[in-house]
Amino acid sequence: MMTDSERAVLVQGLTKQFSGHKVLNGVNLEVPRGSVFALLGPNGAGKTTTLKIILNLLQPTGGKIEVLGMDGVARSQEIRRRVGYQSEIQLFYHRARVEDVFSLCRSLYPRWNQARVARCCDIFDLPARGLVSDLSKGKMTLLGLVLAVGPDPELLLLDEPFTGLDPLRRRQVLQLLVEEMAGEERTILVSSHQIQDMERIADRVAFMVEGRVVLCRPVDDLLGAEKKVRAAFSGPPPEGMEGWPGVRRVEREGSRLLITVSGQVEEVIGRLSGYDGAACEVIDQTLEDIFINYAGEGLING
Amino acid sequence: MVNGPLMKLMYKRFAWIYWFLLAFLLVGWGAILFFSVDAMPMHFEKHPFFSMGLFLALIWGAGIFTREFRQGGLMEFVMARPVSRGEFFNTVLLSAVIPMLVLMFMPVIYVITLYPWFDFTLPLYRLLLMCLIAAAWVVVILLLGINIGLFAAAHSSRRYGRAVSTFILAMLVAVFINMNNIILQPGPANPGWIALYHPLPALAAALPAAGLLYCLGRRRVDRMDI
């Protein structure tokens, strides 16, 4: 458990119901200050709902939220002064000009980094005099991102920040996030389906499935612990491997077995080598592979 | 409790309604100057400003105003910024109330600007009082429209919510047009010009109603999901 000064966000036992339908089912999260925290999960897992509750856009049904050491419900306005948020769906007045939106936001925040906003507009090719309604989907996403980084936030909440972006723009966004924002020790909590990008920038990752966090770990630890072992045997393969410690799944690949192992690779290989003519190969997994395993399996405890 | 930058934005967004009111004022001036007969005094108390205000309040309150609170409106964008729900509600409410007040006080503007050329049936202070009472009731109706709109927007079945709110609106329009005749139009069958002969009860009745509806609207906005 981190102390208040060490964590940017604390979510404990968070629940949310919409018309009797439970969307969040006891979410627990701790986001360390200065980290890039990726929230991953299949569609409908509750990622956007969690982000919106952290910002008090949605009212929690139950649970506790602390943001930057403050109560997330009672002091939400104070929190929003220090938080930048990019929504999944960009909602602006379509007849407003881009500069009008900037001007509104500049006057709402106590701090506004106009130099950064101007630089981002240059990089992303956002026309200040253009109408919001004339922007493409990708440009809308970029506008949302610029508005989120404009107030020099201590905490940046990004909900699908790569929606509609081409690879070049995606790279520019990653650069902005990693080099400028994360480099300045800001905390970034990002929900995205671009798992490869998340693997490159995130320090920690949480998987959400059906309204619960099923796994929350540093990315390096996760990639080091989650492996696959391909094993071939000259004799009959061992029985009941699913019960071995660390083994999460066993699949057949012709005469070989593909074993998904979590955390105890050495032990599993040691046990396998005790069988006649066993040949083992350890295969690294990407974050995407691990995500698909967890999301595909549905409910696995964290 | 009103947010300045947001108010400015709301003014820009709804600038068209001020242009409409200006056009209305100009057309009114033109009509009085060119088509009125000098010998006949102006009966502003008989002009249906109150009915127009009611229509505007209902349409604005239940439609345009509450659109800001629905998906696609401004609320999510603003609420993600350091603006409280109360500030947002007050700002949008004020931006809706101002054009309505302009409309309701238009008879006073006509009297002030045209008195050298025309006679009027009421002294200015009585007309001002009548407009004030009518404006207070129009604000009540606006707040009622807002509450209906928020109910329709929040209801899980959009179709049901819309059907109910349309029915309530239709009933209100019918009732208040009738009230307009009873309260504001003197005649043998009517109890009299309540707003003029009993101004304080008429005004006093509007204030608690407005207060109650304001609190209900604020409470709804404070607790709603965005």
Short mmCIF file of C-alpha atoms in Angstrom, two decimals:
data_model
loop_
_atom_site.label_atom_id
_atom_site.label_comp_id
_atom_site.label_asym_id
_atom_site.label_seq_id
_atom_site.Cartn_x
_atom_site.Cartn_y
_atom_site.Cartn_z
CA MET A 1 0.00 0.00 0.00
CA MET A 2 1.43 3.35 -1.04
CA THR A 3 1.22 6.53 1.02
CA ASP A 4 -0.83 9.57 -0.08
CA SER A 5 2.26 11.33 -1.40
CA GLU A 6 3.31 8.29 -3.42
CA ARG A 7 0.04 7.71 -5.22
CA ALA A 8 -1.93 9.86 -7.63
CA VAL A 9 -5.11 7.81 -7.66
CA LEU A 10 -6.59 5.35 -5.19
CA VAL A 11 -9.75 3.45 -6.05
CA GLN A 12 -11.12 1.01 -3.49
CA GLY A 13 -14.13 -1.27 -3.90
CA LEU A 14 -15.63 0.95 -6.59
CA THR A 15 -19.05 -0.10 -7.83
CA LYS A 16 -21.36 1.50 -10.35
CA GLN A 17 -24.82 0.54 -11.46
CA PHE A 18 -26.82 1.91 -14.39
CA SER A 19 -30.54 1.18 -14.04
CA GLY A 20 -29.85 -1.88 -11.91
CA HIS A 21 -27.13 -3.17 -14.25
CA LYS A 22 -23.78 -3.49 -12.51
CA VAL A 23 -21.02 -2.01 -14.68
CA LEU A 24 -18.26 -1.87 -12.06
CA ASN A 25 -18.01 -4.63 -9.55
CA GLY A 26 -15.54 -3.66 -6.84
CA VAL A 27 -12.67 -2.06 -8.76
CA ASN A 28 -9.41 -1.59 -6.85
CA LEU A 29 -6.60 0.49 -8.33
CA GLU A 30 -3.54 2.32 -7.08
CA VAL A 31 -1.78 4.59 -9.54
CA PRO A 32 1.67 5.74 -8.37
CA ARG A 33 2.62 9.39 -8.89
CA GLY A 34 4.83 10.01 -11.90
CA SER A 35 3.92 6.73 -13.58
CA VAL A 36 2.33 5.92 -16.90
CA PHE A 37 -0.50 3.58 -16.00
CA ALA A 38 -2.33 1.68 -18.74
CA LEU A 39 -5.89 0.51 -18.18
CA LEU A 40 -6.65 -2.26 -20.63
CA GLY A 41 -9.72 -4.36 -21.15
CA PRO A 42 -12.22 -5.52 -23.74
CA ASN A 43 -15.08 -3.29 -24.81
CA GLY A 44 -17.59 -2.86 -21.99
CA ALA A 45 -15.09 -3.81 -19.29
CA GLY A 46 -15.70 -0.53 -17.43
CA LYS A 47 -12.56 1.46 -18.29
CA THR A 48 -14.33 4.63 -19.43
CA THR A 49 -16.74 4.41 -16.50
CA THR A 50 -13.79 4.18 -14.09
CA LEU A 51 -12.09 7.22 -15.63
CA LYS A 52 -15.33 9.20 -15.55
CA ILE A 53 -15.89 8.34 -11.89
CA ILE A 54 -12.34 9.42 -11.04
CA LEU A 55 -13.27 12.80 -12.53
CA ASN A 56 -16.71 12.73 -10.84
CA LEU A 57 -18.54 12.90 -14.17
CA LEU A 58 -20.36 9.78 -13.02
CA GLN A 59 -21.47 9.28 -9.45
CA PRO A 60 -20.16 6.09 -7.85
CA THR A 61 -22.70 3.66 -6.45
CA GLY A 62 -20.21 2.54 -3.81
CA GLY A 63 -16.53 2.56 -2.92
CA LYS A 64 -13.83 5.11 -2.25
CA ILE A 65 -11.93 7.36 -4.67
CA GLU A 66 -8.95 9.53 -3.81
CA VAL A 67 -7.28 11.67 -6.43
CA LEU A 68 -4.04 13.55 -5.69
CA GLY A 69 -4.70 12.96 -2.01
CA MET A 70 -8.21 14.45 -2.09
CA ASP A 71 -11.65 12.89 -1.83
CA GLY A 72 -12.76 12.28 -5.42
CA VAL A 73 -16.42 13.20 -4.81
CA ALA A 74 -16.32 15.98 -2.23
CA ARG A 75 -13.41 17.91 -3.76
CA SER A 76 -13.93 17.17 -7.41
CA GLN A 77 -13.73 20.77 -8.59
CA GLU A 78 -10.39 21.25 -6.88
CA ILE A 79 -9.18 18.00 -8.39
CA ARG A 80 -10.22 19.04 -11.89
CA ARG A 81 -7.99 22.12 -11.64
CA ARG A 82 -5.03 19.77 -11.50
CA VAL A 83 -6.23 17.08 -13.89
CA GLY A 84 -6.30 17.02 -17.69
CA TYR A 85 -8.91 14.79 -19.30
CA GLN A 86 -9.36 13.61 -22.82
CA SER A 87 -12.69 12.00 -23.45
CA GLU A 88 -13.23 9.00 -25.71
CA ILE A 89 -15.96 10.88 -27.57
CA GLN A 90 -15.04 14.49 -28.20
CA LEU A 91 -17.96 16.76 -27.37
CA PHE A 92 -17.58 20.36 -28.43
CA TYR A 93 -19.86 22.91 -29.95
CA HIS A 94 -19.51 22.17 -33.61
CA ARG A 95 -20.04 25.75 -34.67
CA ALA A 96 -17.29 26.99 -32.36
CA ARG A 97 -13.83 27.75 -33.66
CA VAL A 98 -10.83 25.85 -32.34
CA GLU A 99 -9.47 29.07 -30.84
CA ASP A 100 -12.80 29.65 -29.03
CA VAL A 101 -12.45 26.28 -27.33
CA PHE A 102 -8.87 27.10 -26.32
CA SER A 103 -9.94 30.51 -25.12
CA LEU A 104 -12.70 29.01 -22.94
CA CYS A 105 -10.34 26.46 -21.42
CA ARG A 106 -7.60 29.04 -20.87
CA SER A 107 -9.99 31.11 -18.81
CA LEU A 108 -11.24 28.13 -16.79
CA TYR A 109 -7.89 26.88 -15.51
CA PRO A 110 -5.64 28.66 -13.02
CA ARG A 111 -2.60 27.60 -15.07
CA TRP A 112 -2.54 27.31 -18.85
CA ASN A 113 0.57 26.54 -20.83
CA GLN A 114 -0.11 28.52 -23.99
CA ALA A 115 3.38 27.83 -25.34
CA ARG A 116 2.78 24.09 -25.16
CA VAL A 117 -0.68 24.42 -26.69
CA ALA A 118 0.70 26.49 -29.59
CA ARG A 119 3.52 24.02 -30.14
CA CYS A 120 1.11 21.07 -30.12
CA CYS A 121 -1.20 22.84 -32.57
CA ASP A 122 1.79 23.32 -34.86
CA ILE A 123 2.90 19.70 -34.58
CA PHE A 124 -0.61 18.31 -35.01
CA ASP A 125 -1.53 20.81 -37.71
CA LEU A 126 -4.63 22.04 -35.86
CA PRO A 127 -6.11 25.15 -37.49
CA ALA A 128 -6.81 27.72 -34.78
CA ARG A 129 -9.31 29.60 -36.95
CA GLY A 130 -11.01 26.43 -38.19
CA LEU A 131 -14.46 25.32 -37.12
CA VAL A 132 -14.64 22.33 -34.81
CA SER A 133 -17.24 20.82 -37.16
CA ASP A 134 -14.67 20.82 -40.00
CA LEU A 135 -12.17 18.72 -38.08
CA SER A 136 -11.71 15.07 -38.98
CA LYS A 137 -12.12 12.37 -36.34
CA GLY A 138 -8.38 12.19 -35.85
CA LYS A 139 -8.05 15.96 -35.51
CA MET A 140 -10.85 15.97 -32.94
CA THR A 141 -8.88 13.41 -30.93
CA LEU A 142 -5.78 15.60 -31.19
CA LEU A 143 -7.74 18.68 -30.14
CA GLY A 144 -8.98 16.77 -27.08
CA LEU A 145 -5.40 15.80 -26.27
CA VAL A 146 -4.11 19.37 -26.60
CA LEU A 147 -6.91 20.56 -24.30
CA ALA A 148 -5.93 17.87 -21.80
CA VAL A 149 -2.23 18.83 -21.69
CA GLY A 150 -2.89 22.59 -21.83
CA PRO A 151 -3.44 23.18 -18.10
CA ASP A 152 -0.09 21.56 -17.16
CA PRO A 153 -1.92 18.82 -15.24
CA GLU A 154 -0.40 16.78 -12.46
CA LEU A 155 -2.60 13.90 -13.58
CA LEU A 156 -3.56 13.21 -17.16
CA LEU A 157 -6.57 10.97 -17.80
CA LEU A 158 -6.69 9.78 -21.40
CA ASP A 159 -9.54 7.71 -22.73
CA GLU A 160 -8.60 6.13 -26.06
CA PRO A 161 -6.14 8.86 -27.06
CA PHE A 162 -5.29 7.19 -30.38
CA THR A 163 -8.81 6.97 -31.85
CA GLY A 164 -8.78 7.82 -35.55
CA LEU A 165 -5.04 8.60 -35.67
CA ASP A 166 -2.73 7.48 -38.46
CA PRO A 167 0.61 5.87 -37.48
CA LEU A 168 2.52 9.15 -37.88
CA ARG A 169 0.17 11.08 -35.58
CA ARG A 170 0.11 8.18 -33.15
CA ARG A 171 3.88 8.37 -32.91
CA GLN A 172 3.70 12.13 -32.35
CA VAL A 173 1.17 11.62 -29.58
CA LEU A 174 3.36 8.98 -27.95
CA GLN A 175 6.30 11.34 -28.15
CA LEU A 176 4.29 14.09 -26.50
CA LEU A 177 3.16 11.76 -23.76
CA VAL A 178 6.50 10.10 -23.07
CA GLU A 179 8.99 12.89 -23.67
CA GLU A 180 7.07 15.92 -22.47
CA MET A 181 4.46 14.76 -20.01
CA ALA A 182 5.94 11.64 -18.43
CA GLY A 183 9.39 13.26 -18.55
CA GLU A 184 8.07 16.02 -16.29
CA GLU A 185 7.03 13.49 -13.66
CA ARG A 186 3.35 13.84 -14.37
CA THR A 187 1.07 10.87 -13.82
CA ILE A 188 -0.66 9.50 -16.89
CA LEU A 189 -3.61 7.14 -16.62
CA VAL A 190 -4.52 5.96 -20.07
CA SER A 191 -7.15 3.58 -21.35
CA SER A 192 -6.51 2.25 -24.82
CA HIS A 193 -6.92 -0.63 -27.19
CA GLN A 194 -3.53 0.10 -28.77
CA ILE A 195 -1.77 -2.44 -26.59
CA GLN A 196 1.52 -2.37 -28.50
CA ASP A 197 1.79 1.35 -27.87
CA MET A 198 0.92 0.84 -24.23
CA GLU A 199 3.66 -1.75 -23.92
CA ARG A 200 6.14 0.87 -25.13
CA ILE A 201 5.13 3.67 -22.78
CA ALA A 202 3.43 2.19 -19.71
CA ASP A 203 5.17 1.50 -16.39
CA ARG A 204 2.22 -0.33 -14.93
CA VAL A 205 -0.78 -2.05 -16.41
CA ALA A 206 -4.18 -3.13 -15.14
CA PHE A 207 -6.49 -5.49 -16.99
CA MET A 208 -10.20 -4.97 -16.50
CA VAL A 209 -12.71 -7.66 -17.34
CA GLU A 210 -16.43 -7.44 -16.66
CA GLY A 211 -16.15 -4.51 -14.28
CA ARG A 212 -13.27 -5.86 -12.19
CA VAL A 213 -9.51 -5.43 -12.20
CA VAL A 214 -8.19 -8.93 -12.75
CA LEU A 215 -4.53 -8.05 -12.88
CA CYS A 216 -2.47 -5.00 -11.90
CA ARG A 217 1.32 -5.12 -12.14
CA PRO A 218 4.37 -3.28 -13.43
CA VAL A 219 4.74 -4.01 -17.15
CA ASP A 220 8.32 -5.32 -16.84
CA ASP A 221 7.33 -7.73 -14.05
CA LEU A 222 4.38 -8.92 -16.08
CA LEU A 223 6.39 -9.52 -19.24
CA GLY A 224 9.04 -11.31 -17.15
CA ALA A 225 6.52 -13.52 -15.39
CA GLU A 226 4.07 -14.39 -18.15
CA LYS A 227 5.67 -16.94 -20.49
CA LYS A 228 4.69 -19.77 -22.74
CA VAL A 229 6.58 -23.05 -22.74
CA ARG A 230 6.50 -25.26 -25.80
CA ALA A 231 7.25 -28.84 -24.77
CA ALA A 232 7.76 -31.99 -26.82
CA PHE A 233 7.98 -35.48 -25.34
CA SER A 234 9.30 -38.76 -26.76
CA GLY A 235 7.02 -40.65 -24.41
CA PRO A 236 3.51 -39.85 -23.20
CA PRO A 237 3.07 -36.27 -21.97
CA PRO A 238 2.38 -35.66 -18.27
CA GLU A 239 -1.21 -35.77 -17.09
CA GLY A 240 -3.03 -33.11 -15.06
CA MET A 241 -0.65 -30.28 -15.82
CA GLU A 242 -3.42 -27.70 -15.34
CA GLY A 243 -3.09 -28.34 -11.62
CA TRP A 244 0.63 -27.53 -11.48
CA PRO A 245 1.57 -24.30 -9.71
CA GLY A 246 1.90 -21.44 -12.21
CA VAL A 247 0.29 -23.31 -15.11
CA ARG A 248 -2.73 -21.44 -16.41
CA ARG A 249 -3.50 -23.24 -19.60
CA VAL A 250 -2.31 -26.22 -21.64
CA GLU A 251 -2.97 -26.39 -25.38
CA ARG A 252 -2.08 -29.12 -27.88
CA GLU A 253 -0.01 -28.18 -30.93
CA GLY A 254 0.12 -31.47 -32.82
CA SER A 255 2.38 -33.73 -30.79
CA ARG A 256 3.66 -30.83 -28.67
CA LEU A 257 2.13 -28.94 -25.79
CA LEU A 258 1.94 -25.18 -25.44
CA ILE A 259 1.80 -24.31 -21.77
CA THR A 260 0.89 -20.84 -20.55
CA VAL A 261 2.79 -20.17 -17.34
CA SER A 262 2.40 -17.35 -14.91
CA GLY A 263 5.33 -16.57 -12.63
CA GLN A 264 6.83 -20.00 -12.03
CA VAL A 265 8.54 -20.78 -15.34
CA GLU A 266 11.68 -22.32 -13.80
CA GLU A 267 9.67 -24.66 -11.60
CA VAL A 268 7.50 -25.81 -14.49
CA ILE A 269 10.51 -26.42 -16.74
CA GLY A 270 12.19 -28.30 -13.90
CA ARG A 271 9.20 -30.60 -13.52
CA LEU A 272 8.88 -31.08 -17.29
CA SER A 273 12.52 -32.06 -17.65
CA GLY A 274 11.85 -35.00 -15.36
CA TYR A 275 9.80 -36.67 -18.13
CA ASP A 276 11.34 -38.91 -20.83
CA GLY A 277 12.83 -37.02 -23.77
CA ALA A 278 11.26 -33.71 -22.77
CA ALA A 279 12.42 -30.74 -24.88
CA CYS A 280 11.29 -27.31 -23.69
CA GLU A 281 11.41 -23.92 -25.33
CA VAL A 282 10.46 -20.75 -23.42
CA ILE A 283 8.57 -18.22 -25.54
CA ASP A 284 8.27 -14.55 -24.54
CA GLN A 285 4.81 -13.03 -24.71
CA THR A 286 3.86 -9.55 -25.74
CA LEU A 287 1.49 -7.48 -23.63
CA GLU A 288 -1.12 -8.10 -26.31
CA ASP A 289 -0.72 -11.90 -25.97
CA ILE A 290 -1.06 -11.64 -22.22
CA PHE A 291 -4.05 -9.34 -22.53
CA ILE A 292 -5.77 -11.73 -24.95
CA ASN A 293 -5.13 -14.63 -22.56
CA TYR A 294 -6.66 -12.81 -19.63
CA ALA A 295 -9.52 -11.20 -21.54
CA GLY A 296 -10.24 -14.44 -23.35
CA GLU A 297 -10.30 -16.48 -20.19
CA GLY A 298 -12.73 -14.01 -18.73
CA LEU A 299 -12.36 -13.99 -15.02
CA ILE A 300 -9.01 -14.68 -13.46
CA ASN A 301 -8.19 -13.34 -10.06
CA GLY A 302 -5.55 -10.62 -9.75
CA MET B 1 -21.98 31.25 -8.56
CA VAL B 2 -22.02 32.09 -12.27
CA ASN B 3 -19.03 31.24 -14.40
CA GLY B 4 -17.91 34.25 -16.46
CA PRO B 5 -16.08 32.53 -19.34
CA LEU B 6 -18.89 30.03 -19.67
CA MET B 7 -21.46 32.82 -19.68
CA LYS B 8 -19.56 34.47 -22.51
CA LEU B 9 -19.60 31.23 -24.46
CA MET B 10 -23.31 30.74 -23.85
CA TYR B 11 -23.94 34.27 -25.09
CA LYS B 12 -22.01 33.50 -28.28
CA ARG B 13 -23.84 30.21 -28.71
CA PHE B 14 -27.26 31.80 -28.35
CA ALA B 15 -26.47 35.16 -29.94
CA TRP B 16 -29.13 34.38 -32.53
CA ILE B 17 -31.91 34.77 -29.95
CA TYR B 18 -30.74 38.29 -29.11
CA TRP B 19 -30.76 39.12 -32.83
CA PHE B 20 -34.28 37.70 -32.98
CA LEU B 21 -35.35 39.88 -30.05
CA LEU B 22 -33.82 42.95 -31.66
CA ALA B 23 -35.66 42.18 -34.91
CA PHE B 24 -38.86 41.69 -32.90
CA LEU B 25 -38.33 45.04 -31.19
CA LEU B 26 -37.70 46.81 -34.49
CA VAL B 27 -40.73 45.22 -36.12
CA GLY B 28 -42.80 46.27 -33.10
CA TRP B 29 -41.57 49.84 -33.33
CA GLY B 30 -42.26 49.93 -37.06
CA ALA B 31 -45.73 48.50 -36.63
CA ILE B 32 -46.63 51.03 -33.90
CA LEU B 33 -45.18 53.99 -35.77
CA PHE B 34 -46.63 53.23 -39.16
CA PHE B 35 -49.91 51.46 -38.46
CA SER B 36 -51.24 52.93 -35.22
CA VAL B 37 -53.88 55.61 -35.18
CA ASP B 38 -52.85 58.61 -33.11
CA ALA B 39 -56.17 58.95 -31.37
CA MET B 40 -56.10 55.42 -29.93
CA PRO B 41 -54.04 54.79 -26.83
CA MET B 42 -51.76 51.74 -26.76
CA HIS B 43 -53.09 48.72 -24.79
CA PHE B 44 -49.89 46.89 -24.03
CA GLU B 45 -51.60 44.95 -21.27
CA LYS B 46 -53.71 43.33 -23.96
CA HIS B 47 -50.78 42.25 -26.08
CA PRO B 48 -49.88 38.60 -25.61
CA PHE B 49 -46.32 39.09 -24.38
CA PHE B 50 -47.03 36.81 -21.45
CA SER B 51 -48.20 34.01 -23.80
CA MET B 52 -45.15 34.48 -26.01
CA GLY B 53 -42.93 34.35 -22.93
CA LEU B 54 -44.61 31.15 -21.79
CA PHE B 55 -44.05 29.46 -25.13
CA LEU B 56 -40.45 30.60 -25.21
CA ALA B 57 -39.88 29.48 -21.61
CA LEU B 58 -41.32 26.03 -22.25
CA ILE B 59 -39.48 25.47 -25.50
CA TRP B 60 -36.25 26.88 -24.10
CA GLY B 61 -36.49 25.17 -20.75
CA ALA B 62 -37.53 21.73 -21.90
CA GLY B 63 -35.55 21.71 -25.15
CA ILE B 64 -32.68 24.07 -25.74
CA PHE B 65 -31.56 24.36 -22.15
CA THR B 66 -31.70 20.68 -21.30
CA ARG B 67 -29.90 19.79 -24.54
CA GLU B 68 -26.79 21.10 -22.78
CA PHE B 69 -27.23 18.35 -20.20
CA ARG B 70 -27.69 15.51 -22.63
CA GLN B 71 -25.04 13.62 -24.53
CA GLY B 72 -23.79 15.92 -27.25
CA GLY B 73 -24.34 18.97 -25.05
CA LEU B 74 -21.76 21.07 -23.32
CA MET B 75 -22.03 19.53 -19.88
CA GLU B 76 -19.50 16.71 -20.23
CA PHE B 77 -16.96 19.04 -21.79
CA VAL B 78 -17.39 21.68 -19.09
CA MET B 79 -17.66 19.28 -16.17
CA ALA B 80 -14.28 17.79 -17.08
CA ARG B 81 -12.91 21.28 -16.39
CA PRO B 82 -12.79 23.07 -13.04
CA VAL B 83 -16.41 24.19 -13.08
CA SER B 84 -18.88 23.01 -10.44
CA ARG B 85 -22.25 21.58 -11.39
CA GLY B 86 -23.92 24.45 -9.55
CA GLU B 87 -21.97 27.03 -11.54
CA PHE B 88 -22.86 25.27 -14.77
CA PHE B 89 -26.56 25.12 -13.89
CA ASN B 90 -26.67 28.77 -12.82
CA THR B 91 -24.79 29.96 -15.89
CA VAL B 92 -26.97 28.11 -18.37
CA LEU B 93 -30.08 29.18 -16.45
CA LEU B 94 -29.05 32.83 -16.48
CA SER B 95 -28.24 32.67 -20.18
CA ALA B 96 -31.81 31.43 -20.72
CA VAL B 97 -33.44 33.91 -18.34
CA ILE B 98 -31.89 37.10 -19.78
CA PRO B 99 -33.51 36.95 -23.27
CA MET B 100 -36.80 36.02 -21.63
CA LEU B 101 -36.64 39.07 -19.38
CA VAL B 102 -35.86 41.24 -22.40
CA LEU B 103 -38.98 39.88 -24.09
CA MET B 104 -41.16 40.36 -21.04
CA PHE B 105 -40.03 43.95 -20.54
CA MET B 106 -40.49 44.89 -24.17
CA PRO B 107 -43.78 46.78 -23.49
CA VAL B 108 -41.81 48.98 -21.08
CA ILE B 109 -39.18 49.61 -23.76
CA TYR B 110 -41.92 50.59 -26.20
CA VAL B 111 -43.50 52.97 -23.72
CA ILE B 112 -40.19 54.60 -22.78
CA THR B 113 -39.15 55.08 -26.40
CA LEU B 114 -42.51 56.06 -27.91
CA TYR B 115 -44.20 58.11 -25.18
CA PRO B 116 -43.70 61.48 -26.94
CA TRP B 117 -45.84 60.35 -29.84
CA PHE B 118 -48.44 58.05 -28.32
CA ASP B 119 -50.81 57.75 -25.41
CA PHE B 120 -50.75 54.58 -23.33
CA THR B 121 -53.54 53.11 -21.26
CA LEU B 122 -51.29 52.46 -18.26
CA PRO B 123 -48.85 54.63 -16.40
CA LEU B 124 -45.28 53.39 -16.70
CA TYR B 125 -44.93 52.16 -13.11
CA ARG B 126 -48.04 49.97 -13.42
CA LEU B 127 -46.83 48.55 -16.70
CA LEU B 128 -43.44 47.91 -15.10
CA LEU B 129 -45.12 46.07 -12.24
CA MET B 130 -47.19 43.98 -14.63
CA CYS B 131 -44.09 43.07 -16.62
CA LEU B 132 -42.24 42.16 -13.43
CA ILE B 133 -44.99 39.78 -12.34
CA ALA B 134 -45.26 38.27 -15.81
CA ALA B 135 -41.46 37.86 -15.90
CA ALA B 136 -41.48 36.12 -12.51
CA TRP B 137 -44.09 33.65 -13.73
CA VAL B 138 -42.26 33.07 -16.98
CA VAL B 139 -39.12 32.20 -14.98
CA VAL B 140 -41.25 29.73 -12.98
CA ILE B 141 -42.40 28.14 -16.22
CA LEU B 142 -38.83 28.06 -17.52
CA LEU B 143 -37.73 26.22 -14.38
CA LEU B 144 -40.66 23.84 -14.74
CA GLY B 145 -39.65 23.20 -18.35
CA ILE B 146 -36.07 22.56 -17.21
CA ASN B 147 -37.22 20.02 -14.64
CA ILE B 148 -39.40 18.29 -17.22
CA GLY B 149 -36.50 18.29 -19.70
CA LEU B 150 -34.12 16.85 -17.12
CA PHE B 151 -36.65 14.14 -16.29
CA ALA B 152 -37.06 13.26 -19.98
CA ALA B 153 -33.29 13.29 -20.55
CA ALA B 154 -32.59 11.11 -17.54
CA HIS B 155 -35.38 8.60 -18.03
CA SER B 156 -34.15 5.17 -19.04
CA SER B 157 -36.82 4.90 -21.74
CA ARG B 158 -36.28 7.94 -23.94
CA ARG B 159 -39.54 7.37 -25.83
CA TYR B 160 -41.56 7.16 -22.61
CA GLY B 161 -39.78 10.21 -21.20
CA ARG B 162 -40.51 12.22 -24.33
CA ALA B 163 -44.15 11.12 -24.45
CA VAL B 164 -44.71 12.09 -20.82
CA SER B 165 -42.91 15.42 -21.14
CA THR B 166 -44.79 16.28 -24.35
CA PHE B 167 -48.08 15.57 -22.60
CA ILE B 168 -47.11 17.70 -19.59
CA LEU B 169 -45.98 20.52 -21.87
CA ALA B 170 -49.20 20.44 -23.86
CA MET B 171 -51.23 20.57 -20.65
CA LEU B 172 -49.16 23.45 -19.33
CA VAL B 173 -49.54 25.46 -22.52
CA ALA B 174 -53.31 24.99 -22.40
CA VAL B 175 -53.54 25.90 -18.71
CA PHE B 176 -51.30 28.94 -18.94
CA ILE B 177 -52.89 30.38 -22.03
CA ASN B 178 -56.15 30.19 -20.15
CA MET B 179 -54.46 31.74 -17.12
CA ASN B 180 -53.19 34.52 -19.34
CA ASN B 181 -56.80 35.41 -20.15
CA ILE B 182 -57.93 35.20 -16.54
CA ILE B 183 -55.01 36.94 -14.91
CA LEU B 184 -54.06 39.58 -17.40
CA GLN B 185 -57.14 40.31 -19.50
CA PRO B 186 -59.87 42.23 -17.67
CA GLY B 187 -63.40 41.45 -18.69
CA PRO B 188 -66.89 40.80 -17.34
CA ALA B 189 -66.35 37.05 -17.01
CA ASN B 190 -62.86 37.28 -15.55
CA PRO B 191 -62.05 37.90 -11.89
CA GLY B 192 -60.07 40.91 -12.98
CA TRP B 193 -56.58 41.88 -13.66
CA ILE B 194 -54.97 40.05 -10.78
CA ALA B 195 -51.48 41.05 -11.70
CA LEU B 196 -52.43 44.70 -11.60
CA TYR B 197 -54.90 44.92 -8.74
CA HIS B 198 -53.21 42.29 -6.52
CA PRO B 199 -49.58 42.58 -7.53
CA LEU B 200 -47.97 41.49 -4.28
CA PRO B 201 -49.79 38.12 -3.94
CA ALA B 202 -49.16 37.47 -7.63
CA LEU B 203 -45.45 38.16 -7.20
CA ALA B 204 -45.25 36.41 -3.83
CA ALA B 205 -46.81 33.26 -5.28
CA ALA B 206 -44.16 33.13 -8.02
CA LEU B 207 -41.15 33.33 -5.71
CA PRO B 208 -41.58 30.11 -3.67
CA ALA B 209 -42.57 28.24 -6.83
CA ALA B 210 -39.40 29.45 -8.56
CA GLY B 211 -37.32 28.64 -5.48
CA LEU B 212 -38.69 25.13 -5.22
CA LEU B 213 -38.21 24.38 -8.92
CA TYR B 214 -34.70 25.86 -8.84
CA CYS B 215 -33.76 23.60 -5.91
CA LEU B 216 -35.22 20.54 -7.65
CA GLY B 217 -33.29 21.30 -10.85
CA ARG B 218 -30.04 21.91 -8.95
CA ARG B 219 -30.52 18.70 -6.98
CA ARG B 220 -31.11 16.72 -10.17
CA VAL B 221 -28.02 18.19 -11.84
CA ASP B 222 -25.88 17.64 -8.73
CA ARG B 223 -26.78 13.98 -8.66
CA MET B 224 -27.00 13.10 -12.33
CA ASP B 225 -24.46 11.08 -14.30
CA ILE B 226 -22.89 12.92 -17.18
#
